[in-house]
Structures are given as C-alpha cells and as structure tokens.
Short mmCIF file of C-alpha atoms in Angstrom, two decimals:
data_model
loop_
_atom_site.label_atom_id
_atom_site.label_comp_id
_atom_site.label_asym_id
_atom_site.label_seq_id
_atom_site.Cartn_x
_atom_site.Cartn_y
_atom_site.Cartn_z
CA UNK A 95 0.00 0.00 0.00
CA UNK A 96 2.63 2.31 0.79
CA UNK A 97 4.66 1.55 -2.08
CA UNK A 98 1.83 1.89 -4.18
CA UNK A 99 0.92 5.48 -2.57
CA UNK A 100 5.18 6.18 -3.35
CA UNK A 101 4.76 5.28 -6.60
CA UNK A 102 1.61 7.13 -7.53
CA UNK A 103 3.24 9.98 -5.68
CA UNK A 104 6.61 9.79 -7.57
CA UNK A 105 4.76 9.31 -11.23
CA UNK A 106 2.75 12.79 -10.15
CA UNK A 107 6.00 14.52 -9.71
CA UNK A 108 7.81 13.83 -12.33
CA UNK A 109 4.47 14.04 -14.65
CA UNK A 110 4.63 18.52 -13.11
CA UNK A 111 7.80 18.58 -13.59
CA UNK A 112 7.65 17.53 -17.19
CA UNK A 113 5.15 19.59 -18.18
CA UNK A 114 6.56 22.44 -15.96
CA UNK A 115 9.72 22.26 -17.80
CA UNK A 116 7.94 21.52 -21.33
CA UNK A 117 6.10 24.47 -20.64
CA UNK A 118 9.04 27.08 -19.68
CA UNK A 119 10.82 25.70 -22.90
CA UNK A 120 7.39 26.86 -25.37
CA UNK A 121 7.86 29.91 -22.93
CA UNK A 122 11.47 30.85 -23.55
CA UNK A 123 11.36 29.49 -27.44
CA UNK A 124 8.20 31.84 -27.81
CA UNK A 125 10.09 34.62 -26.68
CA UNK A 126 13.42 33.56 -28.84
CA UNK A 127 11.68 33.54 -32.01
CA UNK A 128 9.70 37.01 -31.18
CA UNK A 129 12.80 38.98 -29.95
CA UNK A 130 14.44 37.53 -32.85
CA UNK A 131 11.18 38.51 -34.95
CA UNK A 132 11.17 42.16 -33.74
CA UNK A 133 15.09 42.27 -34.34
CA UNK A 134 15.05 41.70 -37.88
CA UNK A 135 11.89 43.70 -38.47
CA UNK A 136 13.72 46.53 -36.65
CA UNK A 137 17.26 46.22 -38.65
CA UNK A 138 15.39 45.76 -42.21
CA UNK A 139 13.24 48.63 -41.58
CA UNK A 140 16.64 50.45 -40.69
CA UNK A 141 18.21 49.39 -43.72
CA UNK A 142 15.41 50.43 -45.48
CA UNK A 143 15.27 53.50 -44.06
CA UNK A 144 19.09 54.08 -44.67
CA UNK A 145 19.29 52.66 -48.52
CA UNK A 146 16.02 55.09 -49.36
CA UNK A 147 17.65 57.99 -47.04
CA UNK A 148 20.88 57.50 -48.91
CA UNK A 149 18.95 57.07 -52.59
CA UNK A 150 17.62 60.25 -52.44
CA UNK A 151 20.38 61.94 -50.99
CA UNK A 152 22.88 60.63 -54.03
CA UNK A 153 19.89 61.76 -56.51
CA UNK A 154 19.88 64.99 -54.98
CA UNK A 155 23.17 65.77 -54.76
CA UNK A 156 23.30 64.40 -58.50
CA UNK A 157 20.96 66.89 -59.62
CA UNK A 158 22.22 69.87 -58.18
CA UNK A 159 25.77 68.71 -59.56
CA UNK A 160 25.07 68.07 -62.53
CA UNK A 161 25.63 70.77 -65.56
CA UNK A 162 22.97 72.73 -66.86
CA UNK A 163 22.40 71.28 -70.38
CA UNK A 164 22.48 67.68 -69.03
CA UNK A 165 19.83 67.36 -67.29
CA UNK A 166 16.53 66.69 -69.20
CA UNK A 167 13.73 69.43 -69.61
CA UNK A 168 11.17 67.48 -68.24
CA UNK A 169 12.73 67.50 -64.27
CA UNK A 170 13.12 70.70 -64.28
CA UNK A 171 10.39 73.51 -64.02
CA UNK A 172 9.25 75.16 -66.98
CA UNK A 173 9.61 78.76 -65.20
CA UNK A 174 13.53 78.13 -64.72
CA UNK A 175 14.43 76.96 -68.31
CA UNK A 176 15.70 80.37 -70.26
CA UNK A 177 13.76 82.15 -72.79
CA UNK A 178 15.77 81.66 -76.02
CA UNK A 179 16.29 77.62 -75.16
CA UNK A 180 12.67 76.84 -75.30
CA UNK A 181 11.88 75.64 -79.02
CA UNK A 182 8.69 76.11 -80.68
#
C-alpha cells in the first residue's frame, strides 16, 4: 500500500515537472523567435530607411551637380528653363 501510494506519488512529480519544464521551454522558445522577430523587423526597416535615405540623398546631390544642359527638360520647371532655349 505504501509503495503503491510512493509510486503514484513519484509518477505525479515527475508528470509537473515535465510539463513544468515543457512548458518554460514553449515559454522561452516563444520569446526567442519574437525577440528575434522584432530584431530583424527593426534592422530591415533600418536598412530600409538608410538605402532610401541615402537614394535620395545621391539623386539629390546628382541633380544639383550636374551641368545645366544635361539634365533633361522634363525635371526641371518650366519657369527656370531660359527664354531663347525653349523651341517652338
């Protein structure tokens, strides 16, 4: 009787502590895999941010460098192109 009341005892145990361990690893791999989620959401957004940051600050700079008669009438405003170029 009392080994039987041990036994039952012992099987109960180890059956929480299974699922208490089984448990804290869904826990802590639930956590991994969103940390790692939000990580890698946060650096591509960043590069993202960066490539179309540095994209438009290349074009810019490009523009402004570039010669007059190079760059093509339609980016620039009609206002600022001079009288005599203007072809009718």
């Amino acid at each position: 009787m009392l080994c039987s009341a041990l036994l039952c005892c012992t099987l109960l145990y180890s059956t929480l502590l299974y699922l208490t361990l089984l448990y804290s690893t869904l826990l802590y791999s639930t956590l991994l895999y969103s940390t790692l989620l939000y990580s890698t959401l946060l650096y591509s957004t960043l590069l993202y941010s960066t490539l179309l940051y540095s994209t438009l600050l290349y074009s810019t700079l490009l523009y402004h460098t570039m010669p007059y008669h190079t760059i093509p009438y339609h980016t620039i405003p009609y206002y600022t192109i001079p009288y005599y170029t203007i072809i009718y």
